[in-house]
Short mmCIF file of C-alpha atoms in Angstrom, two decimals:
data_model
loop_
_atom_site.label_atom_id
_atom_site.label_comp_id
_atom_site.label_asym_id
_atom_site.label_seq_id
_atom_site.Cartn_x
_atom_site.Cartn_y
_atom_site.Cartn_z
CA GLN A 156 0.00 0.00 0.00
CA LYS A 157 1.34 3.42 -0.97
CA GLU A 158 1.88 5.73 2.00
CA VAL A 159 0.04 8.66 0.39
CA GLU A 160 -2.52 8.05 -2.31
CA GLN A 161 -4.26 10.43 -4.66
CA ASN A 162 -6.39 9.93 -7.74
CA SER A 163 -4.16 10.80 -10.66
CA GLY A 164 -6.98 12.30 -12.69
CA PRO A 165 -7.24 14.20 -14.81
CA LEU A 166 -10.10 15.87 -12.98
CA SER A 167 -12.01 18.19 -15.26
CA VAL A 168 -14.42 20.81 -13.91
CA PRO A 169 -16.15 23.78 -15.57
CA GLU A 170 -15.16 27.31 -14.67
CA GLY A 171 -16.96 28.48 -11.53
CA ALA A 172 -17.54 24.97 -10.16
CA ILE A 173 -16.10 23.42 -6.99
CA ALA A 174 -13.10 21.14 -7.52
CA SER A 175 -12.64 18.43 -4.89
CA LEU A 176 -9.26 16.75 -4.53
CA ASN A 177 -8.76 13.80 -2.21
CA CYS A 178 -5.83 12.16 -0.45
CA THR A 179 -5.49 9.21 1.91
CA TYR A 180 -2.47 8.28 4.00
CA SER A 181 -1.33 5.19 5.84
CA ASP A 182 0.69 6.46 8.85
CA ARG A 183 -1.69 7.08 11.76
CA GLY A 184 1.03 9.04 13.55
CA SER A 185 1.16 11.75 10.89
CA GLN A 186 0.59 15.21 12.30
CA SER A 187 1.16 17.67 9.47
CA PHE A 188 -0.50 17.79 6.08
CA PHE A 189 0.14 20.03 3.10
CA TRP A 190 -1.25 20.77 -0.32
CA TYR A 191 1.06 21.96 -3.08
CA ARG A 192 0.18 23.24 -6.53
CA GLN A 193 2.55 22.53 -9.42
CA TYR A 194 2.14 24.13 -12.80
CA SER A 195 3.66 22.30 -15.75
CA GLY A 196 7.42 22.86 -15.86
CA LYS A 197 7.45 24.68 -12.52
CA SER A 198 8.28 23.79 -8.94
CA PRO A 199 5.74 22.81 -6.25
CA GLU A 200 4.19 25.79 -4.48
CA LEU A 201 2.67 25.50 -1.00
CA ILE A 202 -0.98 26.52 -0.94
CA MET A 203 -2.36 25.04 2.32
CA SER A 204 -1.14 23.55 5.59
CA ILE A 205 -3.44 21.77 8.04
CA TYR A 206 -2.60 20.23 11.38
CA SER A 207 -5.93 19.68 13.21
CA ASN A 208 -9.11 17.81 12.39
CA GLY A 209 -11.72 19.90 10.64
CA ASP A 210 -11.69 22.57 7.99
CA LYS A 211 -9.24 25.34 7.26
CA GLU A 212 -10.18 28.05 4.79
CA ASP A 213 -7.93 30.43 2.88
CA GLY A 214 -9.67 32.44 0.19
CA ARG A 215 -11.15 30.06 -2.38
CA PHE A 216 -9.29 27.09 -0.87
CA THR A 217 -10.53 24.85 1.97
CA ALA A 218 -8.49 21.99 3.37
CA GLN A 219 -10.31 19.29 5.31
CA LEU A 220 -8.64 16.79 7.63
CA ASN A 221 -10.08 13.65 9.22
CA LYS A 222 -7.37 11.82 11.13
CA ALA A 223 -9.66 8.97 12.19
CA SER A 224 -10.33 8.17 8.53
CA GLN A 225 -6.77 9.10 7.49
CA TYR A 226 -8.14 11.41 4.87
CA VAL A 227 -7.31 14.93 3.76
CA SER A 228 -9.00 16.87 1.00
CA LEU A 229 -8.76 20.19 -0.81
CA LEU A 230 -11.77 22.09 -2.11
CA ILE A 231 -11.35 24.87 -4.63
CA ARG A 232 -14.42 27.09 -4.92
CA ASP A 233 -15.23 29.18 -7.99
CA SER A 234 -12.58 27.30 -9.99
CA GLN A 235 -10.70 29.35 -12.58
CA PRO A 236 -8.73 28.23 -15.65
CA SER A 237 -5.64 29.51 -13.82
CA ASP A 238 -6.23 26.77 -11.22
CA SER A 239 -5.39 24.16 -13.87
CA ALA A 240 -2.33 22.40 -12.45
CA THR A 241 -1.25 19.26 -10.64
CA TYR A 242 -2.07 19.25 -6.92
CA LEU A 243 0.24 17.33 -4.62
CA CYS A 244 -0.76 16.06 -1.19
CA ALA A 245 2.13 15.77 1.28
CA VAL A 246 2.16 14.15 4.70
CA ASN A 247 4.79 14.55 7.40
CA ILE A 248 5.99 11.19 8.73
CA ASN A 249 7.86 12.70 11.65
CA GLN A 250 11.34 11.57 10.65
CA GLY A 251 13.56 14.62 10.37
CA GLY A 252 10.75 16.57 8.82
CA LYS A 253 10.46 14.26 5.84
CA LEU A 254 7.37 14.56 3.72
CA ILE A 255 5.81 11.78 1.71
CA PHE A 256 4.17 13.07 -1.46
CA GLY A 257 1.28 11.57 -3.34
CA GLN A 258 1.55 11.17 -7.08
CA GLY A 259 -0.57 14.25 -7.63
CA THR A 260 -3.98 14.94 -9.16
CA GLU A 261 -4.11 16.82 -12.44
CA LEU A 262 -6.90 19.40 -12.45
CA SER A 263 -8.23 20.97 -15.61
CA VAL A 264 -10.68 23.88 -15.36
CA LYS A 265 -12.55 24.43 -18.61
CA PRO A 266 -13.72 27.96 -19.53
CA ASN B 280 13.34 37.63 -1.21
CA ALA B 281 15.09 34.74 -2.97
CA GLY B 282 13.93 31.78 -0.79
CA VAL B 283 15.59 28.64 -2.20
CA THR B 284 18.02 29.13 -5.07
CA GLN B 285 19.25 26.28 -7.25
CA THR B 286 22.04 26.35 -9.81
CA PRO B 287 22.30 25.52 -12.62
CA LYS B 288 18.77 25.60 -14.08
CA PHE B 289 19.65 23.32 -17.00
CA GLN B 290 22.53 20.94 -17.64
CA VAL B 291 23.41 18.32 -20.22
CA LEU B 292 26.03 15.73 -19.31
CA LYS B 293 27.61 12.76 -20.99
CA THR B 294 27.49 9.36 -19.30
CA GLY B 295 30.31 9.06 -16.78
CA GLN B 296 30.76 12.78 -16.21
CA SER B 297 30.42 14.24 -12.74
CA MET B 298 28.73 17.38 -11.54
CA THR B 299 27.45 19.12 -8.45
CA LEU B 300 24.04 20.74 -8.11
CA GLN B 301 24.05 23.69 -5.77
CA CYS B 302 21.28 24.81 -3.42
CA ALA B 303 21.15 27.75 -1.03
CA GLN B 304 18.35 29.08 1.17
CA ASP B 305 18.06 32.43 2.89
CA MET B 306 15.18 31.59 5.27
CA ASN B 307 17.39 30.42 8.16
CA HIS B 308 15.87 26.95 7.86
CA ASN B 309 17.42 24.00 9.68
CA SER B 310 16.37 21.26 7.28
CA MET B 311 17.13 20.83 3.60
CA TYR B 312 16.15 18.18 1.05
CA TRP B 313 16.96 16.94 -2.44
CA TYR B 314 14.26 15.34 -4.61
CA ARG B 315 14.03 14.07 -8.10
CA GLN B 316 10.83 14.16 -10.11
CA ASP B 317 10.20 11.82 -13.02
CA PRO B 318 7.03 11.42 -15.10
CA GLY B 319 4.64 9.04 -13.36
CA MET B 320 6.92 8.68 -10.33
CA GLY B 321 6.10 11.79 -8.35
CA LEU B 322 8.62 13.44 -6.04
CA ARG B 323 11.17 11.04 -4.59
CA LEU B 324 13.52 11.99 -1.78
CA ILE B 325 17.20 11.43 -2.55
CA TYR B 326 18.91 12.78 0.59
CA TYR B 327 18.04 15.14 3.37
CA SER B 328 19.74 17.09 6.11
CA ALA B 329 17.67 17.58 9.25
CA SER B 330 20.19 20.07 10.62
CA GLU B 331 23.61 21.48 9.89
CA GLY B 332 26.20 18.73 10.15
CA THR B 333 23.84 15.81 9.50
CA THR B 334 22.75 14.05 6.33
CA ASP B 335 20.60 10.97 5.77
CA LYS B 336 19.53 8.82 2.87
CA GLY B 337 16.09 9.11 1.41
CA GLU B 338 14.21 6.78 -0.88
CA VAL B 339 16.59 6.80 -3.88
CA PRO B 340 20.17 7.64 -2.73
CA ASN B 341 22.17 5.33 -5.00
CA GLY B 342 24.50 7.21 -7.35
CA TYR B 343 24.38 10.44 -5.35
CA ASN B 344 26.30 12.12 -2.56
CA VAL B 345 25.48 15.25 -0.60
CA SER B 346 27.26 17.85 1.46
CA ARG B 347 25.68 20.21 3.97
CA LEU B 348 28.29 22.91 3.62
CA ASN B 349 26.75 25.21 6.22
CA LYS B 350 23.25 26.13 7.37
CA ARG B 351 22.46 27.84 4.06
CA GLU B 352 23.90 25.43 1.50
CA PHE B 353 23.22 21.81 0.60
CA SER B 354 24.82 20.35 -2.53
CA LEU B 355 24.07 17.19 -4.48
CA ARG B 356 26.84 15.43 -6.40
CA LEU B 357 26.64 12.90 -9.20
CA GLU B 358 30.02 11.17 -9.31
CA SER B 359 29.51 9.20 -12.53
CA ALA B 360 26.33 10.25 -14.29
CA ALA B 361 24.09 7.61 -15.86
CA PRO B 362 21.16 8.08 -18.28
CA SER B 363 18.81 6.83 -15.52
CA GLN B 364 19.66 10.01 -13.60
CA THR B 365 18.04 12.17 -16.26
CA SER B 366 15.39 14.00 -14.26
CA VAL B 367 14.27 17.26 -12.74
CA TYR B 368 15.97 17.87 -9.39
CA PHE B 369 14.39 20.00 -6.69
CA CYS B 370 15.96 21.32 -3.53
CA ALA B 371 13.70 22.26 -0.62
CA SER B 372 14.07 23.62 2.89
CA SER B 373 11.91 23.74 5.99
CA GLY B 374 12.02 25.37 9.38
CA GLY B 375 11.44 22.22 11.39
CA ARG B 376 9.88 18.84 11.83
CA SER B 377 6.24 19.81 11.32
CA GLN B 378 6.81 22.74 9.00
CA PRO B 379 6.12 22.83 5.26
CA GLN B 380 8.90 22.60 2.74
CA HIS B 381 9.67 25.38 0.29
CA PHE B 382 11.07 24.48 -3.09
CA GLY B 383 13.60 25.96 -5.44
CA ASP B 384 12.91 26.33 -9.16
CA GLY B 385 14.60 23.05 -10.04
CA THR B 386 17.47 21.83 -12.20
CA ARG B 387 16.62 20.04 -15.45
CA LEU B 388 19.38 17.50 -16.00
CA SER B 389 19.83 15.39 -19.11
CA ILE B 390 22.43 12.66 -19.34
CA LEU B 391 23.27 11.35 -22.78
#
């Protein structure tokens, strides 16, 4: 079983819709969770951090964490074509700050 | 406000050549990391340095060496490059165990 799993996509949503990206992880001891956005040919860019169960909102982005279900998600409201990118879920496994990354979900927002 | 700076941005090598990828951060972070990213493989950790003076192997360390020169700089060396090491290499840094990592722009390395 992979330590961090994401649907590879591509996930296609129309402009203005809500995009929902999901991630599951295997290490119950994980305490820190991150979402990165990566445009084609660019480096990963941090967009959300979440440490506690529940929701965390930042502008159009909401991260949701459920440690009991070992599940973290990212919602993007009012999706824009500029949101088209690959979204990487990363989980801290508490070994020297190492992160385990999922394979990423490719999101395409159609005008 | 440079963040994490990687040099060079692009490099083409011949099989058997050696080279060093450089990484420097100006965020006073303790921890630094080297990843490679290949199509369909995601980000894979090569080596990391939890603090100045320490280095540890990651998931794919074979064929690489690292040096944590000081708190700011963490270099990655390919002693005898192989075509399988053709990849995009990212350096990252973080402020601590539970903190996010911040990435440099990457080095695109091709080995012929």
